[in-house]
Short mmCIF file of N, CA and C in Angstrom, two decimals:
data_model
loop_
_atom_site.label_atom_id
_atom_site.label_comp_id
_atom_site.label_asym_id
_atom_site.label_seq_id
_atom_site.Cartn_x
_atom_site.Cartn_y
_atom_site.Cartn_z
N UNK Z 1 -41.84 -38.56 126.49
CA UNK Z 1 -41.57 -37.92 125.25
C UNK Z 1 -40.17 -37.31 125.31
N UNK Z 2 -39.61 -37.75 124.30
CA UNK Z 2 -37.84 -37.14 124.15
C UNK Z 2 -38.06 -35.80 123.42
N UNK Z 3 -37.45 -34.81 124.31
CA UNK Z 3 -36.97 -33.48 123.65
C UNK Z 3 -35.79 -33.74 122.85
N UNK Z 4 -36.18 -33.11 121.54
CA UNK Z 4 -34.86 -33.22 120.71
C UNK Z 4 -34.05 -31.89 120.64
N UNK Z 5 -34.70 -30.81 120.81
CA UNK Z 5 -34.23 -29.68 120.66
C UNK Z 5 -32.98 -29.26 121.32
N UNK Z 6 -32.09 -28.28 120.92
CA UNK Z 6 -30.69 -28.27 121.45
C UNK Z 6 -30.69 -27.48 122.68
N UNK Z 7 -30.10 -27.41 123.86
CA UNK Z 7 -30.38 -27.66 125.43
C UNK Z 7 -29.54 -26.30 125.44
N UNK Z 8 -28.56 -26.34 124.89
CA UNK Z 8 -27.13 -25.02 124.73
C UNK Z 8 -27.28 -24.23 123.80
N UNK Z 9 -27.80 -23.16 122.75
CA UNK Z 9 -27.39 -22.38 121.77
C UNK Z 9 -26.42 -21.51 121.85
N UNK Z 10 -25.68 -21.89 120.97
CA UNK Z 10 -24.37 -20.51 121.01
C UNK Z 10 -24.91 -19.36 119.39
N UNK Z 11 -25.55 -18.33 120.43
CA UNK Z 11 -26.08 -17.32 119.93
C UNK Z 11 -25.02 -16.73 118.97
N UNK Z 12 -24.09 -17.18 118.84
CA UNK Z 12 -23.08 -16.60 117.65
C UNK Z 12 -23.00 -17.12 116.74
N UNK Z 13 -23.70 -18.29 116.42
CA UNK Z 13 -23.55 -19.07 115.23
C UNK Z 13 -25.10 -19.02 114.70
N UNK Z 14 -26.02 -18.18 115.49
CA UNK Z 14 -27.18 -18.30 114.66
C UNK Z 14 -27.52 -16.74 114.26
N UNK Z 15 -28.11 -16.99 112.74
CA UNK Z 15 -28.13 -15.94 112.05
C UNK Z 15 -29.42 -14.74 112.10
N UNK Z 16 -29.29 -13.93 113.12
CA UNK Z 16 -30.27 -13.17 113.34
C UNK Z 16 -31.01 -12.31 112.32
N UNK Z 17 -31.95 -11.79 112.03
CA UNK Z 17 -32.51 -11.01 111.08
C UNK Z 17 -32.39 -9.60 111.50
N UNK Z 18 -32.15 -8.77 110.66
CA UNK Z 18 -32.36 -6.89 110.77
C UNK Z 18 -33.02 -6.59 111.97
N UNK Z 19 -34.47 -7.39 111.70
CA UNK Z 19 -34.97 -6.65 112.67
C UNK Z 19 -34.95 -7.15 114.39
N UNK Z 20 -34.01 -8.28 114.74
CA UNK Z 20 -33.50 -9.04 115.53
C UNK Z 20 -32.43 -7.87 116.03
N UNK Z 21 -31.56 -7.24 115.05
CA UNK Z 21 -30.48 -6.46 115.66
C UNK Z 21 -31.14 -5.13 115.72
N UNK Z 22 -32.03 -5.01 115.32
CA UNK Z 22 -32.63 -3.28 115.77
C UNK Z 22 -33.38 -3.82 117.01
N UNK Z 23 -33.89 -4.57 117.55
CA UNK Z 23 -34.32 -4.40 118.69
C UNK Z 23 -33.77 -4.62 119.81
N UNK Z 24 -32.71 -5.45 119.59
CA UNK Z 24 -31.28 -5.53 120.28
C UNK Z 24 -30.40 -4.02 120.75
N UNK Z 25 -30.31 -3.87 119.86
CA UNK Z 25 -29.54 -2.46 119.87
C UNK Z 25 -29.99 -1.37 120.35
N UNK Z 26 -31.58 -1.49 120.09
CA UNK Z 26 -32.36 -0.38 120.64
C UNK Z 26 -32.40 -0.48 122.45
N UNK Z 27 -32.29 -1.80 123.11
CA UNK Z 27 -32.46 -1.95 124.22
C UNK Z 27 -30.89 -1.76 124.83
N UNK Z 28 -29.73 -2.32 123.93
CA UNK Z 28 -28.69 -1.52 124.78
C UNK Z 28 -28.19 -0.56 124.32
N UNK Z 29 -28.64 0.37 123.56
CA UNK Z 29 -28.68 1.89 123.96
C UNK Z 29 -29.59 2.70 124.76
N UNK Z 30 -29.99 1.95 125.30
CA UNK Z 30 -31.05 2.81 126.37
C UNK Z 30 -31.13 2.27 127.34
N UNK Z 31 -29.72 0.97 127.84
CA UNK Z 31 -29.13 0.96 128.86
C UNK Z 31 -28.23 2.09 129.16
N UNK Z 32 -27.43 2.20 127.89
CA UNK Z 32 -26.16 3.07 127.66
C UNK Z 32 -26.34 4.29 127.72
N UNK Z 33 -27.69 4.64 127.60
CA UNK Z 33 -27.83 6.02 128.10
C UNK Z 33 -28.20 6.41 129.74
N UNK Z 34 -28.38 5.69 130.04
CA UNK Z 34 -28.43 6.50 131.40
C UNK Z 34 -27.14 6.77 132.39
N UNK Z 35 -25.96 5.62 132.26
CA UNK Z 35 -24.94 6.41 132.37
C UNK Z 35 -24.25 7.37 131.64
N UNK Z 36 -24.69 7.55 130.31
CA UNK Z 36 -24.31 8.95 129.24
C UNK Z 36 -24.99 10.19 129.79
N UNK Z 37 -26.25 9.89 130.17
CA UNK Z 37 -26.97 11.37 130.22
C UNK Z 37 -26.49 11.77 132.00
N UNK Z 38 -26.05 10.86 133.08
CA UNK Z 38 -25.79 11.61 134.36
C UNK Z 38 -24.04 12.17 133.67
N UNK Z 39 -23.88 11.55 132.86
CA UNK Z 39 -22.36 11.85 132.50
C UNK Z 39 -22.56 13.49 132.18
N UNK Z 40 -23.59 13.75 130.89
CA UNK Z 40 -23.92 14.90 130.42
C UNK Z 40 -24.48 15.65 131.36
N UNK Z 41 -25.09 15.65 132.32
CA UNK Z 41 -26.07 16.64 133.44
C UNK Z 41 -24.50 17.07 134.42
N UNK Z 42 -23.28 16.22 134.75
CA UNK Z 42 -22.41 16.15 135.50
C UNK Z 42 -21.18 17.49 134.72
N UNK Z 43 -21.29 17.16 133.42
CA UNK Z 43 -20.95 18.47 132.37
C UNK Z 43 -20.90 19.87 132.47
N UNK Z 44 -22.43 19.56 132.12
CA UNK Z 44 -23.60 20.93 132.36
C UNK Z 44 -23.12 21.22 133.31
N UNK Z 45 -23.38 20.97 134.79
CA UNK Z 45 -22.66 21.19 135.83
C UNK Z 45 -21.34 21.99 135.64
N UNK Z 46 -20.26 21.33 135.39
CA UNK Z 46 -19.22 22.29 135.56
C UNK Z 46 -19.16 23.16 134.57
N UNK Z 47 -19.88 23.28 133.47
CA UNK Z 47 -19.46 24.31 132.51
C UNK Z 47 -20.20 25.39 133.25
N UNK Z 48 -21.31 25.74 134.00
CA UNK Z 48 -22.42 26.40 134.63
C UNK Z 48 -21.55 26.95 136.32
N UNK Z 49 -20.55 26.19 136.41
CA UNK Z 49 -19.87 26.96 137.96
C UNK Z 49 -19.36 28.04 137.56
N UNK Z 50 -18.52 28.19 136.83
CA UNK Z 50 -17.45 29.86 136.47
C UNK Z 50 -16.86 29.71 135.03
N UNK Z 51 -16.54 30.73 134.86
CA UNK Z 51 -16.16 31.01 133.20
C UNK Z 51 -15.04 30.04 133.40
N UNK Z 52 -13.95 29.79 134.06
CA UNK Z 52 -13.11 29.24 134.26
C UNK Z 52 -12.77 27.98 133.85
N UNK Z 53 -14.07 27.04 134.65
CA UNK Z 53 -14.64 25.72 134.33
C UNK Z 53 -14.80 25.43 132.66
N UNK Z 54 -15.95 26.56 132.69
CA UNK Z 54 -16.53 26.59 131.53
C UNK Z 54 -15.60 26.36 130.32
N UNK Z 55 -14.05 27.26 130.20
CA UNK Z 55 -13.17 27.00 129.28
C UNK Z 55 -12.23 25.88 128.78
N UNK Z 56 -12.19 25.63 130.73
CA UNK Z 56 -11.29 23.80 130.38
C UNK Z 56 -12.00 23.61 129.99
N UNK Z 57 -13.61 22.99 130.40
CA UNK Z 57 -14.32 22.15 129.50
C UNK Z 57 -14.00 22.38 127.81
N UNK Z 58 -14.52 23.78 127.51
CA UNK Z 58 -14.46 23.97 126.27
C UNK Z 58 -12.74 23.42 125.47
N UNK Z 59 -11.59 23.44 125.97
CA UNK Z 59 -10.36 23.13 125.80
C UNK Z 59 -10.47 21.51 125.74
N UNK Z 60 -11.24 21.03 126.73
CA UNK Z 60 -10.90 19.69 127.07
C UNK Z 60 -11.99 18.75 125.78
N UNK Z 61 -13.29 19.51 125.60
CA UNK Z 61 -13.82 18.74 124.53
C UNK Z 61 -13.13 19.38 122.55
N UNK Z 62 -12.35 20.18 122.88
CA UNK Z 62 -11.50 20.16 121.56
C UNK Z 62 -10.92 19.50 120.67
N UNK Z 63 -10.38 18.47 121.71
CA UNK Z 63 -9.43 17.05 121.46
C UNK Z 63 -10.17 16.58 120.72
N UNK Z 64 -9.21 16.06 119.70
CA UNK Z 64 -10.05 14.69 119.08
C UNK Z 64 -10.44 13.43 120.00
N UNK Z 65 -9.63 12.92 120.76
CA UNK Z 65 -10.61 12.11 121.18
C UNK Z 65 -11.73 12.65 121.87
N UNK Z 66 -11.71 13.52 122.62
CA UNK Z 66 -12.82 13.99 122.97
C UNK Z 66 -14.41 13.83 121.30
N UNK Z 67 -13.59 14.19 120.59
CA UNK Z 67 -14.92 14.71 119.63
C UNK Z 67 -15.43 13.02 119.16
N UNK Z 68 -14.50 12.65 119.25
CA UNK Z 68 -14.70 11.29 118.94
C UNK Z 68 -15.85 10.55 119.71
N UNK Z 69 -15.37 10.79 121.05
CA UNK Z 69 -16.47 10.30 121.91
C UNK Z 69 -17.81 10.91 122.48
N UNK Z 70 -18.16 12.10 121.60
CA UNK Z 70 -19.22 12.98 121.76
C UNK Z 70 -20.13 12.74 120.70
N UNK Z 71 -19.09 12.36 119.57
CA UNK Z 71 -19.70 11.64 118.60
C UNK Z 71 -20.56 9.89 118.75
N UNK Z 72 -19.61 9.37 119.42
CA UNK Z 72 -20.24 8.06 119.71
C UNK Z 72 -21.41 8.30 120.58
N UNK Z 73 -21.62 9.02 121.42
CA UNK Z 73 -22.60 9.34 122.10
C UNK Z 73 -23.64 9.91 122.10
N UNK Z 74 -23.72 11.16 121.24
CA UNK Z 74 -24.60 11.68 120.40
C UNK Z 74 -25.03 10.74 119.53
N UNK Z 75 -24.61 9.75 118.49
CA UNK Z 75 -25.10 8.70 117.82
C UNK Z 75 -25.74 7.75 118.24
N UNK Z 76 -25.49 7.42 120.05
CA UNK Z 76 -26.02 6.13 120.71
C UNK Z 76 -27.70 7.16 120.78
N UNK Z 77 -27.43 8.00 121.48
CA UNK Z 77 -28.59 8.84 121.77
C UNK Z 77 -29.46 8.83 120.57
N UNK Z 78 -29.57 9.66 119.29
CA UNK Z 78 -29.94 9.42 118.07
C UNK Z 78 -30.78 8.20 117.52
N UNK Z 79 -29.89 7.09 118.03
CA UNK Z 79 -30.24 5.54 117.63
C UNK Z 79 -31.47 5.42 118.72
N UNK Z 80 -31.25 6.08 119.55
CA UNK Z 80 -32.29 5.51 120.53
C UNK Z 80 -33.55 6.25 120.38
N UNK Z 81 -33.36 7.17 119.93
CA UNK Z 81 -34.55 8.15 119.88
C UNK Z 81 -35.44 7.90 118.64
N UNK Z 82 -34.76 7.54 117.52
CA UNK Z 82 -35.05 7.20 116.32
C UNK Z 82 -35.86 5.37 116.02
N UNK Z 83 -35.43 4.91 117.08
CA UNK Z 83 -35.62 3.48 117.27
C UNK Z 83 -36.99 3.58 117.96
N UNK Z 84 -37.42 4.31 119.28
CA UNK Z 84 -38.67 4.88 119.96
C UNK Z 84 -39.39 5.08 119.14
N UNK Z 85 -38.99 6.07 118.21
CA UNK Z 85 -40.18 6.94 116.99
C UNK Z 85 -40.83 5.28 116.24
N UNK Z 86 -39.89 4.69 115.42
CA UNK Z 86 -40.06 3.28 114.96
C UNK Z 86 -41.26 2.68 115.84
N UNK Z 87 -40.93 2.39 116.94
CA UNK Z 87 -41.94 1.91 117.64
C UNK Z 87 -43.12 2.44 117.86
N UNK Z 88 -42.99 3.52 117.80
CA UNK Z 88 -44.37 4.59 118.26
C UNK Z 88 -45.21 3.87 117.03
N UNK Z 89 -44.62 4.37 116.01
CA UNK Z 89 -45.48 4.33 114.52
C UNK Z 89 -45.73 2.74 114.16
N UNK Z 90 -44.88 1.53 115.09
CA UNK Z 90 -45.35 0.44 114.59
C UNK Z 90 -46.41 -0.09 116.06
N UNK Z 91 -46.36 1.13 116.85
CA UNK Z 91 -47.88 1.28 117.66
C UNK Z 91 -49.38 1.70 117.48
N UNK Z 92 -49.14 2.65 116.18
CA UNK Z 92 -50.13 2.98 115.45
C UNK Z 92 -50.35 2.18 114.33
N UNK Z 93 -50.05 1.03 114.11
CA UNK Z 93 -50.46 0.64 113.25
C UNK Z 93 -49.94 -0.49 111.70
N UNK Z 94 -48.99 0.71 111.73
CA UNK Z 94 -47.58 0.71 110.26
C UNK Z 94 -46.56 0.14 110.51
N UNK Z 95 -46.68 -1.15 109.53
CA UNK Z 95 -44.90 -1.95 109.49
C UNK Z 95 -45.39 -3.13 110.72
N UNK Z 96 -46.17 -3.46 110.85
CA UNK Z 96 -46.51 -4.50 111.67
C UNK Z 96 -45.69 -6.05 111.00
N UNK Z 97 -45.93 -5.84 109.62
CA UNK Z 97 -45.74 -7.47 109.22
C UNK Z 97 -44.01 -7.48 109.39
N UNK Z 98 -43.71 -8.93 109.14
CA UNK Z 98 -42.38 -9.40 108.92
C UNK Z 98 -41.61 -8.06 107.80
N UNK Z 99 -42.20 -7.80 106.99
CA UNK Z 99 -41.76 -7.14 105.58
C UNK Z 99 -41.57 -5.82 106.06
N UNK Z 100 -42.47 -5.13 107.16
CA UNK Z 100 -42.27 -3.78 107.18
C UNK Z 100 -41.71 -3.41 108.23
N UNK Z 101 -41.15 -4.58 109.24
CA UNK Z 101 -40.43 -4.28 110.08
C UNK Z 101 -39.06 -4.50 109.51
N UNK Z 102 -38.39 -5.32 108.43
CA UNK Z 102 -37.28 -4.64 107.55
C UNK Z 102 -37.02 -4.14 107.10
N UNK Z 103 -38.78 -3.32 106.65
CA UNK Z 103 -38.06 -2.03 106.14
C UNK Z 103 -37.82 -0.99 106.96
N UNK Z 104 -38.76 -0.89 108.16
CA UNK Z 104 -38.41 -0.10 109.25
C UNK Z 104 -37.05 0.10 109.98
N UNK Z 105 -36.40 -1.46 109.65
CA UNK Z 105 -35.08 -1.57 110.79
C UNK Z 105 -33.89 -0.57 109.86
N UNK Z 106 -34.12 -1.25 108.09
CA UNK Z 106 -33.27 -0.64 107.52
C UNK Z 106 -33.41 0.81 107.28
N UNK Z 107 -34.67 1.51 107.08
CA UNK Z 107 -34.71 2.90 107.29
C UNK Z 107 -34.09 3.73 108.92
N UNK Z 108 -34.02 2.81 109.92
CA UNK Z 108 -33.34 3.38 110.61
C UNK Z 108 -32.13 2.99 110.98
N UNK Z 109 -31.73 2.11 110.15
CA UNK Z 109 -29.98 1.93 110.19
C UNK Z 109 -29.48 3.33 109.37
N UNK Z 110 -30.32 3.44 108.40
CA UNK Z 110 -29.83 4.08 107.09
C UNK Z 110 -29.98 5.84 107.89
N UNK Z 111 -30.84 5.86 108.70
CA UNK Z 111 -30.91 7.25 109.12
C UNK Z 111 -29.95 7.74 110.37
N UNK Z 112 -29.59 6.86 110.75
CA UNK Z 112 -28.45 6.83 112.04
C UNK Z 112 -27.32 6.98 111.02
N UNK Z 113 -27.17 6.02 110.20
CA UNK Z 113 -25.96 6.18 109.47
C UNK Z 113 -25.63 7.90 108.82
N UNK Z 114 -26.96 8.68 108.54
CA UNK Z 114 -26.75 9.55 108.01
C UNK Z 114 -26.62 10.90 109.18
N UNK Z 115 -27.64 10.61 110.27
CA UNK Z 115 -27.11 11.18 111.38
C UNK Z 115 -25.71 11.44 111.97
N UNK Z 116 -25.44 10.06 111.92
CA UNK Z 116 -23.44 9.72 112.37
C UNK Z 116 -22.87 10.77 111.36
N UNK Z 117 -23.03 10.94 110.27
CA UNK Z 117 -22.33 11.52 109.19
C UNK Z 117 -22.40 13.29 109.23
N UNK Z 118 -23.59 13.66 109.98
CA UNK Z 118 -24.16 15.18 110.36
C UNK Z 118 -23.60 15.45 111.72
N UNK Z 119 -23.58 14.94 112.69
CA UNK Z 119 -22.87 14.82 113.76
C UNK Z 119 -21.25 15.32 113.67
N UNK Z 120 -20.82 13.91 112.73
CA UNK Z 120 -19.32 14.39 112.76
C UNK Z 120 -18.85 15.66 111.94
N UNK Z 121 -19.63 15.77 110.71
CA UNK Z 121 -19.63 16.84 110.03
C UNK Z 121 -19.42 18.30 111.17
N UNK Z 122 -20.67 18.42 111.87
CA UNK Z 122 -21.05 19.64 112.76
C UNK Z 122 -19.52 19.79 113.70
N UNK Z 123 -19.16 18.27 114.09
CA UNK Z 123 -18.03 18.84 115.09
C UNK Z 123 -16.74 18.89 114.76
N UNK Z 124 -16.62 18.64 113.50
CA UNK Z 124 -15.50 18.78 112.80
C UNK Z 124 -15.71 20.02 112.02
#
């Protein structure tokens, strides 16, 4: 029996669905966090040795890029936490079909998006 099917896919030319990129995304941000959070515990750390510490830090996350990237990170975090909850609730039960897992993906694009927007707000 001849396999016809294509042997190579180049995953860039095929058109994934919503909920294809929320579960994608959800798994590499919660790669991406575990070097974020020893990053953050490594922080904590020096802001917690002497007032001293404590102020560069405070000086050093002032910068815009700094806020920039507290922002991206706080948002990866967010996405991930928010993506978990998703799952929890499509563990109990809700949004099982094709239909309600797009609406699920887009309610949590749409809530990250509004998160991202509270985030930067707060540190600006």
């Amino acid at each position: 029996m001849k396999d016809e099917r294509p042997t190579n896919l180049d995953i860039s030319t095929i058109k994934l669905p919503i909920t294809a990129w929320a579960s994608i995304s959800h798994r590499v941000s919660g790669i991406l966090s575990i070097p974020i959070f020893a990053l953050f515990l490594w922080t904590l750390q020096l802001s917690l040795e002497s007032k001293d510490s404590f102020h560069t830090l405070q000086e050093n996350f002032s910068a815009p890029l700094a806020k920039v990237f507290i922002l991206s990170v706080l948002t990866v975090f967010v996405y991930h936490v928010l993506a978990g909850i998703k799952h929890l609730i499509m563990d109990l039960g809700y949004g099982e079909t094709f239909e309600g897992g797009v609406i699920g993906a887009k309610i949590l694009f749409a809530s990250t998006g509004l998160s991202f927007i509270s985030i930067g707000w707060w540190l600006w």
